[in-house]
Short mmCIF file of C-alpha atoms in Angstrom, two decimals:
data_model
loop_
_atom_site.label_atom_id
_atom_site.label_comp_id
_atom_site.label_asym_id
_atom_site.label_seq_id
_atom_site.Cartn_x
_atom_site.Cartn_y
_atom_site.Cartn_z
CA MET A 1438 0.42 -4.71 -35.25
CA ARG A 1439 2.50 -1.91 -33.71
CA ASN A 1440 1.02 0.59 -36.16
CA VAL A 1441 -2.50 -0.59 -35.26
CA ILE A 1442 -1.79 -0.11 -31.56
CA ARG A 1443 -0.22 3.32 -32.13
CA ALA A 1444 -3.26 4.42 -34.09
CA GLY A 1445 -5.55 3.21 -31.35
CA LEU A 1446 -3.58 5.03 -28.66
CA VAL A 1447 -3.76 8.24 -30.69
CA LEU A 1448 -7.54 7.87 -30.89
CA ILE A 1449 -7.75 7.28 -27.15
CA THR A 1450 -5.64 10.36 -26.44
CA LEU A 1451 -7.82 12.52 -28.68
CA ALA A 1452 -10.99 11.16 -27.10
CA LEU A 1453 -9.77 11.80 -23.57
CA ALA A 1454 -8.49 15.26 -24.47
CA SER A 1455 -11.72 16.33 -26.20
CA PRO A 1456 -14.80 15.06 -24.30
CA ALA A 1457 -17.10 17.42 -26.20
CA ALA A 1458 -15.81 16.16 -29.52
CA ALA A 1459 -16.17 12.57 -28.29
CA GLN A 1460 -19.82 13.24 -27.52
CA GLU A 1461 -20.41 14.77 -30.96
CA THR A 1462 -18.75 11.83 -32.70
CA LYS A 1463 -20.55 9.33 -30.44
CA LEU A 1464 -17.24 7.90 -29.23
CA GLN A 1465 -17.14 6.40 -25.72
CA VAL A 1466 -13.97 5.33 -23.90
CA HIS A 1467 -14.10 2.66 -21.19
CA GLY A 1468 -11.44 0.76 -19.32
CA TYR A 1469 -10.46 -1.29 -16.31
CA LEU A 1470 -7.37 -2.13 -14.26
CA THR A 1471 -6.66 -4.75 -11.63
CA GLN A 1472 -3.24 -4.64 -9.94
CA ALA A 1473 -2.26 -7.39 -7.51
CA TYR A 1474 0.55 -8.55 -5.24
CA GLY A 1475 0.87 -12.25 -4.51
CA ALA A 1476 3.17 -14.71 -2.77
CA ALA A 1477 3.12 -18.49 -2.61
CA SER A 1478 4.20 -21.21 -0.20
CA GLY A 1479 5.44 -24.62 -1.33
CA GLY A 1480 6.20 -23.63 -4.92
CA THR A 1481 5.04 -21.35 -7.72
CA PHE A 1482 1.43 -21.25 -8.87
CA LEU A 1483 0.21 -19.40 -11.99
CA GLY A 1484 3.28 -17.18 -11.92
CA ILE A 1485 3.07 -16.39 -8.18
CA PRO A 1486 6.48 -17.32 -6.64
CA GLU A 1487 7.44 -17.90 -3.04
CA GLY A 1488 9.35 -14.60 -3.00
CA GLY A 1489 6.26 -12.68 -4.07
CA THR A 1490 5.52 -10.56 -7.15
CA ALA A 1491 3.71 -7.34 -8.01
CA ASP A 1492 4.05 -8.07 -11.73
CA TYR A 1493 0.46 -9.30 -11.71
CA ARG A 1494 -2.27 -7.32 -13.42
CA THR A 1495 -4.95 -7.08 -16.08
CA ALA A 1496 -5.98 -3.90 -17.87
CA ALA A 1497 -7.86 -2.78 -20.96
CA LEU A 1498 -8.98 0.32 -22.83
CA GLN A 1499 -12.08 0.11 -24.97
CA LEU A 1500 -13.27 2.40 -27.75
CA ARG A 1501 -16.97 2.10 -28.54
CA TYR A 1502 -18.27 4.13 -31.47
CA THR A 1503 -22.04 4.41 -31.87
CA MET A 1504 -22.62 4.69 -35.59
CA SER A 1505 -26.41 4.75 -35.20
CA SER A 1506 -29.04 3.62 -32.71
CA THR A 1507 -28.51 0.04 -33.95
CA ASP A 1508 -24.86 -0.03 -35.06
CA GLN A 1509 -21.68 -0.02 -32.97
CA PHE A 1510 -17.97 -0.52 -33.56
CA VAL A 1511 -15.88 -1.80 -30.61
CA TRP A 1512 -12.08 -1.80 -30.34
CA GLN A 1513 -10.43 -3.01 -27.12
CA PHE A 1514 -6.74 -3.19 -26.23
CA SER A 1515 -5.65 -5.38 -23.32
CA HIS A 1516 -2.60 -5.89 -21.13
CA ARG A 1517 -1.89 -8.86 -18.87
CA ARG A 1518 0.93 -9.91 -16.58
CA LEU A 1519 1.09 -13.22 -14.73
CA GLY A 1520 4.29 -12.83 -12.72
CA THR A 1521 6.80 -15.57 -13.55
CA SER A 1522 4.34 -17.78 -15.46
CA PRO A 1523 5.98 -19.39 -18.52
CA ILE A 1524 2.61 -19.37 -20.30
CA THR A 1525 2.79 -15.61 -20.93
CA VAL A 1526 6.44 -15.54 -22.05
CA GLY A 1527 6.60 -13.54 -25.26
CA GLU A 1528 3.09 -12.14 -24.84
CA PRO A 1529 3.04 -8.50 -26.05
CA GLU A 1530 2.60 -5.67 -23.57
CA LEU A 1531 -0.48 -4.55 -25.53
CA LYS A 1532 -2.65 -6.61 -27.82
CA VAL A 1533 -5.88 -6.16 -29.74
CA ASP A 1534 -8.37 -7.99 -27.57
CA TRP A 1535 -11.70 -7.15 -29.21
CA LEU A 1536 -12.36 -5.68 -32.65
CA PHE A 1537 -15.90 -6.14 -33.90
CA TYR A 1538 -18.96 -4.58 -35.50
CA SER A 1539 -22.31 -5.01 -33.73
CA ARG A 1540 -25.80 -4.67 -35.21
CA GLN A 1541 -29.00 -4.70 -33.15
CA MET A 1542 -32.18 -5.80 -34.94
CA GLY A 1543 -35.01 -5.94 -32.43
CA ASN A 1544 -34.29 -8.86 -30.10
CA LEU A 1545 -31.44 -10.08 -32.32
CA ASN A 1546 -27.84 -8.89 -31.97
CA LEU A 1547 -25.16 -9.77 -34.56
CA ARG A 1548 -21.41 -9.34 -34.10
CA VAL A 1549 -18.64 -9.81 -36.65
CA GLY A 1550 -14.88 -9.62 -36.03
CA ARG A 1551 -12.75 -10.57 -33.02
CA LEU A 1552 -15.36 -10.87 -30.29
CA PRO A 1553 -15.80 -12.32 -26.80
CA ILE A 1554 -16.98 -15.93 -26.62
CA PRO A 1555 -20.29 -16.36 -24.76
CA ALA A 1556 -19.51 -19.20 -22.33
CA GLY A 1557 -20.54 -19.55 -18.71
CA ILE A 1558 -20.96 -16.80 -16.15
CA TYR A 1559 -17.60 -15.07 -16.53
CA ASN A 1560 -15.90 -15.69 -19.88
CA GLU A 1561 -16.98 -12.37 -21.42
CA VAL A 1562 -15.91 -10.39 -18.31
CA ARG A 1563 -13.15 -12.66 -17.02
CA ASP A 1564 -10.60 -9.81 -16.63
CA VAL A 1565 -12.89 -7.10 -15.23
CA GLY A 1566 -11.86 -7.14 -11.58
CA VAL A 1567 -14.77 -5.07 -10.24
CA LEU A 1568 -17.17 -7.75 -11.54
CA LEU A 1569 -15.29 -10.81 -10.19
CA PRO A 1570 -15.66 -12.06 -6.59
CA LEU A 1571 -11.95 -13.02 -6.42
CA TYR A 1572 -8.94 -11.99 -8.50
CA ARG A 1573 -9.76 -14.39 -11.34
CA ALA A 1574 -12.66 -16.54 -12.47
CA PRO A 1575 -12.44 -20.11 -11.08
CA TYR A 1576 -9.33 -21.56 -12.69
CA ASN A 1577 -10.31 -25.19 -13.13
CA PHE A 1578 -13.41 -24.14 -15.08
CA TYR A 1579 -12.18 -21.06 -17.00
CA PHE A 1580 -8.38 -21.58 -17.04
CA GLU A 1581 -5.96 -18.67 -17.43
CA GLY A 1582 -3.51 -18.34 -20.28
CA ALA A 1583 -3.77 -22.02 -21.26
CA PHE A 1584 -6.39 -24.35 -22.75
CA THR A 1585 -8.76 -21.46 -23.27
CA SER A 1586 -9.59 -18.38 -25.32
CA GLU A 1587 -11.60 -15.33 -24.37
CA THR A 1588 -12.26 -14.41 -27.99
CA VAL A 1589 -13.02 -15.89 -31.41
CA ASP A 1590 -12.32 -14.49 -34.87
CA GLY A 1591 -15.66 -14.94 -36.54
CA ILE A 1592 -19.34 -14.21 -35.99
CA ALA A 1593 -21.81 -14.42 -33.11
CA ALA A 1594 -25.55 -13.93 -32.71
CA ARG A 1595 -27.64 -13.40 -29.59
CA TYR A 1596 -31.43 -13.59 -29.47
CA ASN A 1597 -33.81 -12.82 -26.58
CA LEU A 1598 -36.81 -15.12 -26.49
CA PHE A 1599 -39.92 -13.97 -24.59
CA ALA A 1600 -37.98 -10.85 -23.62
CA ASP A 1601 -40.91 -9.27 -21.75
CA ALA A 1602 -42.07 -12.45 -19.97
CA PRO A 1603 -41.18 -13.38 -16.36
CA TRP A 1604 -39.42 -16.47 -17.72
CA ASN A 1605 -37.22 -15.51 -20.67
CA VAL A 1606 -34.30 -16.97 -22.59
CA GLU A 1607 -31.06 -15.52 -23.96
CA LEU A 1608 -29.63 -17.72 -26.72
CA SER A 1609 -26.16 -17.11 -28.20
CA VAL A 1610 -24.30 -18.94 -30.96
CA TYR A 1611 -20.84 -18.31 -32.41
CA GLY A 1612 -18.43 -19.69 -34.99
CA GLY A 1613 -14.90 -19.00 -36.17
CA ARG A 1614 -11.30 -19.71 -35.25
CA TYR A 1615 -8.72 -18.62 -32.67
CA ASP A 1616 -5.24 -19.25 -31.32
CA MET A 1617 -4.95 -21.06 -28.00
CA THR A 1618 -1.83 -21.35 -25.84
CA ASN A 1619 -1.70 -24.72 -24.13
CA ARG A 1620 0.46 -25.90 -21.25
CA SER A 1621 3.14 -28.43 -22.19
CA ILE A 1622 5.29 -30.41 -19.72
CA SER A 1623 8.82 -31.54 -20.60
CA TYR A 1624 10.76 -34.31 -18.85
CA ASP A 1625 14.39 -34.85 -17.87
CA SER A 1626 16.54 -37.85 -18.80
CA THR A 1627 15.04 -39.92 -15.96
CA GLY A 1628 11.47 -39.34 -17.14
CA THR A 1629 10.64 -36.94 -14.32
CA PRO A 1630 8.57 -33.80 -15.07
CA ALA A 1631 11.05 -30.93 -15.31
CA ALA A 1632 9.50 -27.78 -16.81
CA VAL A 1633 6.31 -26.16 -18.05
CA SER A 1634 6.35 -24.37 -21.39
CA PRO A 1635 3.75 -22.72 -23.67
CA GLU A 1636 2.44 -24.50 -26.76
CA VAL A 1637 0.60 -22.35 -29.33
CA VAL A 1638 -2.30 -24.19 -30.95
CA ASP A 1639 -4.24 -23.15 -34.04
CA VAL A 1640 -7.96 -23.81 -33.49
CA ASP A 1641 -10.28 -23.97 -36.50
CA ASN A 1642 -13.97 -24.77 -37.05
CA ALA A 1643 -14.95 -23.56 -33.60
CA LEU A 1644 -18.70 -23.61 -33.03
CA GLY A 1645 -20.55 -23.02 -29.79
CA THR A 1646 -23.72 -21.97 -28.07
CA GLN A 1647 -24.76 -20.53 -24.71
CA LEU A 1648 -28.30 -20.46 -23.33
CA TRP A 1649 -29.48 -18.59 -20.25
CA LEU A 1650 -32.87 -19.12 -18.64
CA ASN A 1651 -33.83 -16.05 -16.59
CA THR A 1652 -36.38 -16.74 -13.86
CA PRO A 1653 -39.05 -14.46 -12.38
CA VAL A 1654 -36.82 -14.14 -9.28
CA ASP A 1655 -34.57 -11.16 -9.88
CA GLY A 1656 -30.91 -12.20 -10.04
CA VAL A 1657 -31.55 -15.95 -10.43
CA ARG A 1658 -30.77 -17.75 -13.69
CA ALA A 1659 -29.57 -21.09 -15.06
CA GLY A 1660 -27.43 -21.72 -18.11
CA PHE A 1661 -26.22 -24.42 -20.48
CA GLY A 1662 -23.63 -24.30 -23.24
CA ALA A 1663 -21.70 -26.53 -25.62
CA SER A 1664 -18.91 -26.18 -28.17
CA ARG A 1665 -16.71 -28.08 -30.60
CA MET A 1666 -13.40 -27.21 -32.25
CA ASP A 1667 -10.50 -28.69 -34.24
CA ALA A 1668 -7.04 -28.30 -32.69
CA GLN A 1669 -4.70 -28.29 -35.67
CA SER A 1670 -1.45 -28.72 -33.72
CA GLY A 1671 0.02 -29.53 -30.33
CA GLY A 1672 -0.06 -32.47 -28.00
CA PHE A 1673 -3.87 -32.66 -28.06
CA GLN A 1674 -4.35 -32.32 -31.82
CA GLY A 1675 -7.76 -33.37 -33.07
CA LYS A 1676 -11.44 -32.75 -32.41
CA TRP A 1677 -12.48 -31.28 -29.04
CA THR A 1678 -16.03 -31.20 -27.73
CA GLU A 1679 -17.28 -29.51 -24.57
CA TRP A 1680 -20.46 -28.86 -22.62
CA HIS A 1681 -21.16 -26.97 -19.41
CA GLY A 1682 -23.95 -26.03 -17.03
CA SER A 1683 -24.32 -23.03 -14.71
CA VAL A 1684 -26.43 -21.77 -11.82
CA ASP A 1685 -26.14 -18.10 -10.86
CA ALA A 1686 -28.11 -16.60 -7.96
CA HIS A 1687 -27.72 -13.09 -6.52
CA THR A 1688 -29.71 -11.73 -3.59
CA ARG A 1689 -29.31 -8.74 -1.32
CA TRP A 1690 -27.53 -10.81 1.32
CA ALA A 1691 -25.72 -13.55 -0.59
CA THR A 1692 -24.50 -14.80 -3.95
CA VAL A 1693 -24.30 -18.49 -4.85
CA GLN A 1694 -22.79 -19.78 -8.09
CA ALA A 1695 -21.94 -23.25 -9.39
CA GLU A 1696 -20.68 -24.46 -12.75
CA TYR A 1697 -19.64 -27.80 -14.21
CA ARG A 1698 -18.05 -28.63 -17.55
CA ARG A 1699 -16.71 -31.59 -19.49
CA PHE A 1700 -14.09 -31.64 -22.27
CA ASP A 1701 -13.66 -34.65 -24.56
CA ILE A 1702 -10.15 -34.28 -25.97
CA PRO A 1703 -8.23 -36.91 -27.96
CA ASP A 1704 -7.39 -39.67 -25.40
CA VAL A 1705 -8.45 -37.43 -22.47
CA ILE A 1706 -11.70 -36.59 -20.67
CA TYR A 1707 -11.41 -33.51 -18.48
CA THR A 1708 -14.18 -32.55 -16.06
CA ALA A 1709 -14.23 -29.53 -13.74
CA GLY A 1710 -16.56 -27.67 -11.47
CA TYR A 1711 -16.77 -25.21 -8.63
CA VAL A 1712 -19.13 -23.88 -6.01
CA TYR A 1713 -18.87 -20.28 -4.83
CA ALA A 1714 -20.70 -18.58 -1.97
CA GLY A 1715 -20.45 -14.91 -1.05
CA VAL A 1716 -22.02 -13.29 2.00
CA HIS A 1717 -22.71 -9.57 1.68
CA ALA A 1718 -21.96 -8.68 5.30
CA THR A 1719 -22.57 -4.99 4.57
CA PRO A 1720 -23.44 -3.11 1.35
CA LYS A 1721 -19.68 -2.69 0.78
CA LEU A 1722 -18.08 -5.75 2.44
CA THR A 1723 -18.41 -9.28 1.00
CA LEU A 1724 -16.94 -12.48 2.43
CA HIS A 1725 -16.03 -15.15 -0.12
CA GLY A 1726 -15.62 -18.93 -0.08
CA GLN A 1727 -14.97 -21.20 -3.07
CA ILE A 1728 -14.23 -24.88 -3.75
CA GLU A 1729 -12.87 -26.04 -7.12
CA LEU A 1730 -12.13 -29.48 -8.48
CA SER A 1731 -11.10 -31.13 -11.71
CA ASP A 1732 -10.58 -34.75 -12.79
CA VAL A 1733 -8.87 -36.42 -15.73
CA VAL A 1734 -9.81 -39.77 -17.25
CA LEU A 1735 -7.60 -41.55 -19.81
CA PRO A 1736 -10.10 -43.64 -21.80
CA ALA A 1737 -7.48 -45.15 -24.12
CA ALA A 1738 -5.20 -46.35 -21.30
CA PRO A 1739 -5.52 -49.84 -19.79
CA GLY A 1740 -8.14 -49.80 -17.04
CA THR A 1741 -9.34 -46.30 -17.99
CA PRO A 1742 -7.56 -44.64 -15.04
CA LYS A 1743 -9.06 -41.58 -13.36
CA PHE A 1744 -7.00 -38.92 -11.59
CA ASP A 1745 -7.94 -36.18 -9.14
CA TYR A 1746 -6.30 -33.45 -11.20
CA ASP A 1747 -6.84 -30.55 -8.83
CA ARG A 1748 -8.53 -29.72 -5.54
CA THR A 1749 -8.53 -26.05 -4.54
CA LYS A 1750 -10.13 -24.21 -1.63
CA ALA A 1751 -10.20 -20.44 -1.36
CA PHE A 1752 -11.52 -17.80 1.01
CA GLY A 1753 -11.30 -14.03 0.98
CA ALA A 1754 -12.95 -10.67 1.43
CA SER A 1755 -13.60 -7.67 -0.79
CA TYR A 1756 -14.51 -4.09 0.02
CA ALA A 1757 -16.20 -1.88 -2.58
CA PHE A 1758 -15.53 1.79 -1.89
CA ARG A 1759 -17.71 2.31 -4.96
CA ALA A 1760 -19.02 0.00 -7.65
CA ASP A 1761 -15.98 0.97 -9.74
CA LEU A 1762 -13.35 0.80 -6.95
CA VAL A 1763 -12.77 -2.49 -5.13
CA VAL A 1764 -9.97 -3.98 -2.99
CA LYS A 1765 -9.67 -7.72 -2.31
CA GLY A 1766 -7.67 -10.13 -0.21
CA GLU A 1767 -7.76 -13.89 -0.74
CA TYR A 1768 -5.97 -17.14 0.14
CA HIS A 1769 -5.91 -20.34 -1.93
CA PHE A 1770 -4.95 -23.91 -1.00
CA THR A 1771 -4.17 -26.06 -4.06
CA ASN A 1772 -3.44 -29.78 -4.37
CA GLY A 1773 -2.94 -30.98 -7.93
CA TYR A 1774 -1.02 -30.64 -11.17
CA TRP A 1775 -1.44 -26.97 -12.14
CA ALA A 1776 1.61 -25.65 -10.25
CA ASP A 1777 4.45 -24.06 -12.25
CA ALA A 1778 6.86 -25.50 -9.68
CA PRO A 1779 7.39 -28.10 -8.42
CA VAL A 1780 6.36 -29.51 -11.80
CA SER A 1781 4.29 -32.67 -11.67
CA ASP A 1782 2.21 -34.77 -14.02
CA LEU A 1783 -0.22 -37.65 -13.96
CA GLY A 1784 1.33 -40.69 -12.29
CA PHE A 1785 3.47 -38.54 -10.00
CA ALA A 1786 2.63 -37.03 -6.63
CA PRO A 1787 0.53 -33.85 -6.94
CA SER A 1788 1.99 -30.50 -5.90
CA LYS A 1789 0.63 -28.75 -2.81
CA VAL A 1790 0.99 -24.99 -3.17
CA SER A 1791 -0.77 -22.24 -1.23
CA TYR A 1792 -0.80 -18.59 -2.22
CA PHE A 1793 -2.38 -15.26 -1.33
CA LEU A 1794 -3.32 -12.28 -3.46
CA VAL A 1795 -4.10 -8.69 -2.51
CA SER A 1796 -5.57 -6.69 -5.38
CA PHE A 1797 -7.00 -3.32 -6.33
CA SER A 1798 -9.58 -3.02 -9.13
CA THR A 1799 -11.09 -0.01 -10.84
CA SER A 1800 -13.06 0.68 -14.00
CA PHE A 1801 -14.57 3.59 -15.90
#
């Protein structure tokens, strides 16, 4: 892996040092960076401690080689830091994020390799700060570092139906396998939740689809997706199924988004959703508000108990100096079981942790 990364960095250096040569060889270099500072109150949430941390960022460099008018090769390296979060312990400083070949055949696009999973509004751009209203995509729906994967090792196809009609459809399907890092809770001798640790899970036979219905109103669309997978290890070993729905509306003055999803996991049903509203006060200044929630049902337990797993409210503001240069400030109030500390679990009192983030995002 180190040799692969070294080779990629050499290619990036040559491309940046020789723009004329890059043009002749049809090589494009893109990238993004989001750097944040955050501090929490009442505990630690997603690696943000009470004492504050600046070890919080996402970044990537992407090489895109155009082999012909219909063929491309994409290679993306990524870097992520989540402060003190135990989920990212041992994660390499640089990793191969995307590595795929793409072929365009009319309205059909095929991709083979390690490629982004088409799921919801944000999964394919979940780390690109200039495209996100807040620092991260809504956590209860998209997760971060646990119970999720941005990519799949396999194949994907996307087809545009009625591409030139006012109402048109984008249909994507994918299949393959990936590694997923789950969140595991350990207990002390009294049976009290004591610590959160990562649990690497091998996921096979992953299949999924995403459909977007684009309306005649510019910027307004609705989506639906579903997936299934086999978790080969971990505390939730077995067959997982999932479905989700999305509404995404952008206008000159406001943006409104809402998504809902359901996971059926062995002995657990997890549901989550959010509603986001952004007011574009000026062409550069946007005010943000977001409500998230998630619930857990234990169908195999006596009485089929249901738990309010998380309730989060957030507000913030962002200022875009340019489309590729954005600063944000945001505050989150959480009440649930996602906190790193104090650790809690179903049947115990939820943790109430608040935190703020100030971030800077750029891309090229």
